[in-house]
């Protein structure tokens, strides 16, 4: 009987610990912290990025809307650091897509984490947990005039 009580207590403790580790905090972070980083900016050269309803030059041709869902290891990183890395990965995915399609810009970029739209010209949204962080973006690949 005492053995069963210990097993129940151990099981409850494990459930509480897993619940504490299995967090999924959604935060917003400044675009400028990523786009203003010279190392990151160099990797994104050749494609322009327009977030939310930011004005952009006229579109000569649209290649369609695309989605990028990127995750990164968040272990031993701050949420901000992990989220910035996931965001950069999503932008690099858009960068590759634009070049492959013949585009030179992505317009109307907005968040779509857990299929919830988020539009901002100054911030991006990211979900962070104890071990993973993720960013989902949607945007339209275009060739500007």
PDB file of C-alpha atoms in Angstrom:
ATOM      1  CA  UNK A   1       0.000   0.000   0.000  1.00  0.00           C
ATOM      2  CA  UNK A   2       2.827   2.387   0.857  1.00  0.00           C
ATOM      3  CA  UNK A   3       4.488   1.503  -2.448  1.00  0.00           C
ATOM      4  CA  UNK A   4       1.341   2.519  -4.367  1.00  0.00           C
ATOM      5  CA  UNK A   5       1.186   5.864  -2.552  1.00  0.00           C
ATOM      6  CA  UNK A   6       4.773   6.621  -3.521  1.00  0.00           C
ATOM      7  CA  UNK A   7       4.071   5.763  -7.147  1.00  0.00           C
ATOM      8  CA  UNK A   8       1.046   8.064  -7.197  1.00  0.00           C
ATOM      9  CA  UNK A   9       3.076  10.888  -5.622  1.00  0.00           C
ATOM     10  CA  UNK A  10       5.905  10.352  -8.127  1.00  0.00           C
ATOM     11  CA  UNK A  11       3.424  10.358 -11.024  1.00  0.00           C
ATOM     12  CA  UNK A  12       1.859  13.617  -9.812  1.00  0.00           C
ATOM     13  CA  UNK A  13       5.293  15.194  -9.437  1.00  0.00           C
ATOM     14  CA  UNK A  14       6.233  14.173 -12.978  1.00  0.00           C
ATOM     15  CA  UNK A  15       3.002  15.623 -14.400  1.00  0.00           C
ATOM     16  CA  UNK A  16       3.601  18.930 -12.636  1.00  0.00           C
ATOM     17  CA  UNK A  17       7.223  19.064 -13.894  1.00  0.00           C
ATOM     18  CA  UNK A  18       6.204  18.314 -17.491  1.00  0.00           C
ATOM     19  CA  UNK A  19       3.521  21.014 -17.331  1.00  0.00           C
ATOM     20  CA  UNK A  20       6.114  23.525 -16.127  1.00  0.00           C
ATOM     21  CA  UNK A  21       8.527  22.620 -18.930  1.00  0.00           C
ATOM     22  CA  UNK A  22       5.855  22.480 -21.642  1.00  0.00           C
ATOM     23  CA  UNK A  23       5.268  26.204 -21.795  1.00  0.00           C
ATOM     24  CA  UNK A  24       4.353  28.009 -24.995  1.00  0.00           C
ATOM     25  CA  UNK A  25       4.658  31.718 -24.347  1.00  0.00           C
ATOM     26  CA  UNK A  26       3.781  33.960 -27.279  1.00  0.00           C
ATOM     27  CA  UNK A  27       5.743  37.182 -27.368  1.00  0.00           C
ATOM     28  CA  UNK A  28       6.340  40.095 -29.709  1.00  0.00           C
ATOM     29  CA  UNK A  29       9.806  41.383 -30.552  1.00  0.00           C
ATOM     30  CA  UNK A  30      11.081  44.386 -32.546  1.00  0.00           C
ATOM     31  CA  UNK A  31      11.810  43.775 -36.230  1.00  0.00           C
ATOM     32  CA  UNK A  32      14.626  46.323 -35.973  1.00  0.00           C
ATOM     33  CA  UNK A  33      16.633  44.099 -33.619  1.00  0.00           C
ATOM     34  CA  UNK A  34      16.949  41.500 -36.382  1.00  0.00           C
ATOM     35  CA  UNK A  35      16.855  43.674 -39.509  1.00  0.00           C
ATOM     36  CA  UNK A  36      19.323  46.134 -37.980  1.00  0.00           C
ATOM     37  CA  UNK A  37      21.902  43.429 -37.257  1.00  0.00           C
ATOM     38  CA  UNK A  38      24.632  43.879 -39.938  1.00  0.00           C
ATOM     39  CA  UNK A  39      25.444  40.158 -40.065  1.00  0.00           C
ATOM     40  CA  UNK A  40      21.795  39.230 -40.600  1.00  0.00           C
ATOM     41  CA  UNK A  41      21.199  42.067 -43.070  1.00  0.00           C
ATOM     42  CA  UNK A  42      24.064  40.828 -45.232  1.00  0.00           C
ATOM     43  CA  UNK A  43      22.451  37.376 -45.446  1.00  0.00           C
ATOM     44  CA  UNK A  44      19.169  38.960 -46.598  1.00  0.00           C
ATOM     45  CA  UNK A  45      20.629  41.155 -49.373  1.00  0.00           C
ATOM     46  CA  UNK A  46      18.934  41.072 -52.763  1.00  0.00           C
ATOM     47  CA  UNK A  47      15.376  40.865 -51.423  1.00  0.00           C
ATOM     48  CA  UNK A  48      13.367  43.630 -49.755  1.00  0.00           C
ATOM     49  CA  UNK A  49      10.955  42.880 -46.931  1.00  0.00           C
ATOM     50  CA  UNK A  50       7.763  44.850 -46.236  1.00  0.00           C
ATOM     51  CA  UNK A  51       5.866  44.036 -43.049  1.00  0.00           C
ATOM     52  CA  UNK A  52       2.188  44.507 -42.360  1.00  0.00           C
ATOM     53  CA  UNK A  53       0.807  47.379 -44.368  1.00  0.00           C
ATOM     54  CA  UNK A  54       4.156  49.120 -44.939  1.00  0.00           C
ATOM     55  CA  UNK A  55       4.084  51.077 -48.184  1.00  0.00           C
ATOM     56  CA  UNK A  56       6.178  49.631 -50.982  1.00  0.00           C
ATOM     57  CA  UNK A  57       6.891  50.443 -54.634  1.00  0.00           C
ATOM     58  CA  UNK A  58       4.365  49.328 -57.226  1.00  0.00           C
ATOM     59  CA  UNK A  59       4.284  45.608 -57.961  1.00  0.00           C
ATOM     60  CA  UNK A  60       5.192  44.542 -61.502  1.00  0.00           C
ATOM     61  CA  UNK A  61       4.368  40.866 -60.930  1.00  0.00           C
ATOM     62  CA  UNK A  62       3.090  38.732 -58.057  1.00  0.00           C
ATOM     63  CA  UNK A  63       4.289  35.154 -57.644  1.00  0.00           C
ATOM     64  CA  UNK A  64       1.806  34.187 -54.946  1.00  0.00           C
ATOM     65  CA  UNK A  65       1.552  33.955 -51.191  1.00  0.00           C
ATOM     66  CA  UNK A  66       3.865  31.677 -49.261  1.00  0.00           C
ATOM     67  CA  UNK A  67       4.201  30.563 -45.672  1.00  0.00           C
ATOM     68  CA  UNK A  68       7.359  29.922 -43.694  1.00  0.00           C
ATOM     69  CA  UNK A  69       7.253  28.018 -40.405  1.00  0.00           C
ATOM     70  CA  UNK A  70      10.636  27.856 -38.695  1.00  0.00           C
ATOM     71  CA  UNK A  71      11.615  26.487 -35.317  1.00  0.00           C
ATOM     72  CA  UNK A  72      14.879  26.570 -33.434  1.00  0.00           C
ATOM     73  CA  UNK A  73      16.387  25.011 -30.361  1.00  0.00           C
ATOM     74  CA  UNK A  74      15.662  27.308 -27.417  1.00  0.00           C
ATOM     75  CA  UNK A  75      17.635  25.338 -24.855  1.00  0.00           C
ATOM     76  CA  UNK A  76      19.944  27.582 -22.841  1.00  0.00           C
ATOM     77  CA  UNK A  77      18.840  30.690 -24.810  1.00  0.00           C
ATOM     78  CA  UNK A  78      16.652  33.589 -23.820  1.00  0.00           C
ATOM     79  CA  UNK A  79      13.241  33.672 -25.497  1.00  0.00           C
ATOM     80  CA  UNK A  80      14.309  36.804 -27.380  1.00  0.00           C
ATOM     81  CA  UNK A  81      17.518  35.214 -28.678  1.00  0.00           C
ATOM     82  CA  UNK A  82      15.758  32.017 -29.790  1.00  0.00           C
ATOM     83  CA  UNK A  83      12.879  33.949 -31.364  1.00  0.00           C
ATOM     84  CA  UNK A  84      15.210  36.239 -33.293  1.00  0.00           C
ATOM     85  CA  UNK A  85      17.006  33.189 -34.698  1.00  0.00           C
ATOM     86  CA  UNK A  86      13.710  31.529 -35.721  1.00  0.00           C
ATOM     87  CA  UNK A  87      12.563  34.811 -37.300  1.00  0.00           C
ATOM     88  CA  UNK A  88      15.805  35.128 -39.267  1.00  0.00           C
ATOM     89  CA  UNK A  89      15.379  31.538 -40.462  1.00  0.00           C
ATOM     90  CA  UNK A  90      11.861  32.344 -41.696  1.00  0.00           C
ATOM     91  CA  UNK A  91      13.152  35.434 -43.540  1.00  0.00           C
ATOM     92  CA  UNK A  92      15.954  33.389 -45.114  1.00  0.00           C
ATOM     93  CA  UNK A  93      13.339  30.910 -46.327  1.00  0.00           C
ATOM     94  CA  UNK A  94      11.382  33.787 -47.913  1.00  0.00           C
ATOM     95  CA  UNK A  95      14.633  35.154 -49.378  1.00  0.00           C
ATOM     96  CA  UNK A  96      15.364  31.827 -51.091  1.00  0.00           C
ATOM     97  CA  UNK A  97      11.769  31.546 -52.351  1.00  0.00           C
ATOM     98  CA  UNK A  98      11.783  35.070 -53.792  1.00  0.00           C
ATOM     99  CA  UNK A  99      15.025  34.494 -55.669  1.00  0.00           C
ATOM    100  CA  UNK A 100      13.866  31.091 -56.943  1.00  0.00           C
ATOM    101  CA  UNK A 101      10.605  32.595 -58.249  1.00  0.00           C
ATOM    102  CA  UNK A 102      12.294  35.611 -59.863  1.00  0.00           C
ATOM    103  CA  UNK A 103      11.045  38.069 -57.255  1.00  0.00           C
ATOM    104  CA  UNK A 104      12.903  40.810 -55.460  1.00  0.00           C
ATOM    105  CA  UNK A 105      10.610  41.499 -52.505  1.00  0.00           C
ATOM    106  CA  UNK A 106       8.178  39.999 -50.033  1.00  0.00           C
ATOM    107  CA  UNK A 107       5.208  42.233 -49.216  1.00  0.00           C
ATOM    108  CA  UNK A 108       2.414  42.051 -46.638  1.00  0.00           C
ATOM    109  CA  UNK A 109       4.523  39.895 -44.310  1.00  0.00           C
ATOM    110  CA  UNK A 110       2.513  38.967 -41.260  1.00  0.00           C
ATOM    111  CA  UNK A 111       2.659  36.482 -38.436  1.00  0.00           C
ATOM    112  CA  UNK A 112       0.557  33.344 -38.438  1.00  0.00           C
ATOM    113  CA  UNK A 113       1.709  31.519 -35.300  1.00  0.00           C
ATOM    114  CA  UNK A 114      -0.769  28.750 -34.435  1.00  0.00           C
ATOM    115  CA  UNK A 115      -2.871  30.035 -37.360  1.00  0.00           C
ATOM    116  CA  UNK A 116      -3.631  33.320 -35.607  1.00  0.00           C
ATOM    117  CA  UNK A 117      -2.979  36.355 -37.851  1.00  0.00           C
ATOM    118  CA  UNK A 118      -0.644  39.047 -36.487  1.00  0.00           C
ATOM    119  CA  UNK A 119       0.193  42.107 -38.582  1.00  0.00           C
ATOM    120  CA  UNK A 120       2.672  44.796 -37.596  1.00  0.00           C
ATOM    121  CA  UNK A 121       5.115  47.079 -39.361  1.00  0.00           C
ATOM    122  CA  UNK A 122       7.405  47.121 -36.306  1.00  0.00           C
ATOM    123  CA  UNK A 123       7.204  43.760 -34.493  1.00  0.00           C
ATOM    124  CA  UNK A 124       7.088  40.022 -35.107  1.00  0.00           C
ATOM    125  CA  UNK A 125       5.438  37.320 -33.054  1.00  0.00           C
ATOM    126  CA  UNK A 126       7.042  34.139 -31.751  1.00  0.00           C
ATOM    127  CA  UNK A 127       6.091  31.210 -29.557  1.00  0.00           C
ATOM    128  CA  UNK A 128       8.775  30.069 -27.116  1.00  0.00           C
ATOM    129  CA  UNK A 129       8.963  27.101 -24.795  1.00  0.00           C
ATOM    130  CA  UNK A 130      11.636  25.490 -22.668  1.00  0.00           C
ATOM    131  CA  UNK A 131      13.206  23.656 -25.605  1.00  0.00           C
ATOM    132  CA  UNK A 132      11.844  25.162 -28.848  1.00  0.00           C
ATOM    133  CA  UNK A 133      10.925  28.545 -30.299  1.00  0.00           C
ATOM    134  CA  UNK A 134       8.959  29.049 -33.497  1.00  0.00           C
ATOM    135  CA  UNK A 135       7.892  31.716 -35.952  1.00  0.00           C
ATOM    136  CA  UNK A 136       5.299  31.358 -38.695  1.00  0.00           C
ATOM    137  CA  UNK A 137       5.085  34.048 -41.363  1.00  0.00           C
ATOM    138  CA  UNK A 138       2.977  34.583 -44.464  1.00  0.00           C
ATOM    139  CA  UNK A 139       3.877  36.940 -47.260  1.00  0.00           C
ATOM    140  CA  UNK A 140       3.565  37.552 -50.992  1.00  0.00           C
ATOM    141  CA  UNK A 141       6.556  37.181 -53.295  1.00  0.00           C
ATOM    142  CA  UNK A 142       6.657  39.986 -55.878  1.00  0.00           C
ATOM    143  CA  UNK A 143       8.803  41.694 -58.487  1.00  0.00           C
ATOM    144  CA  UNK A 144       8.742  45.432 -57.875  1.00  0.00           C
ATOM    145  CA  UNK A 145       8.573  48.023 -60.686  1.00  0.00           C
TER     146      UNK A 145
END
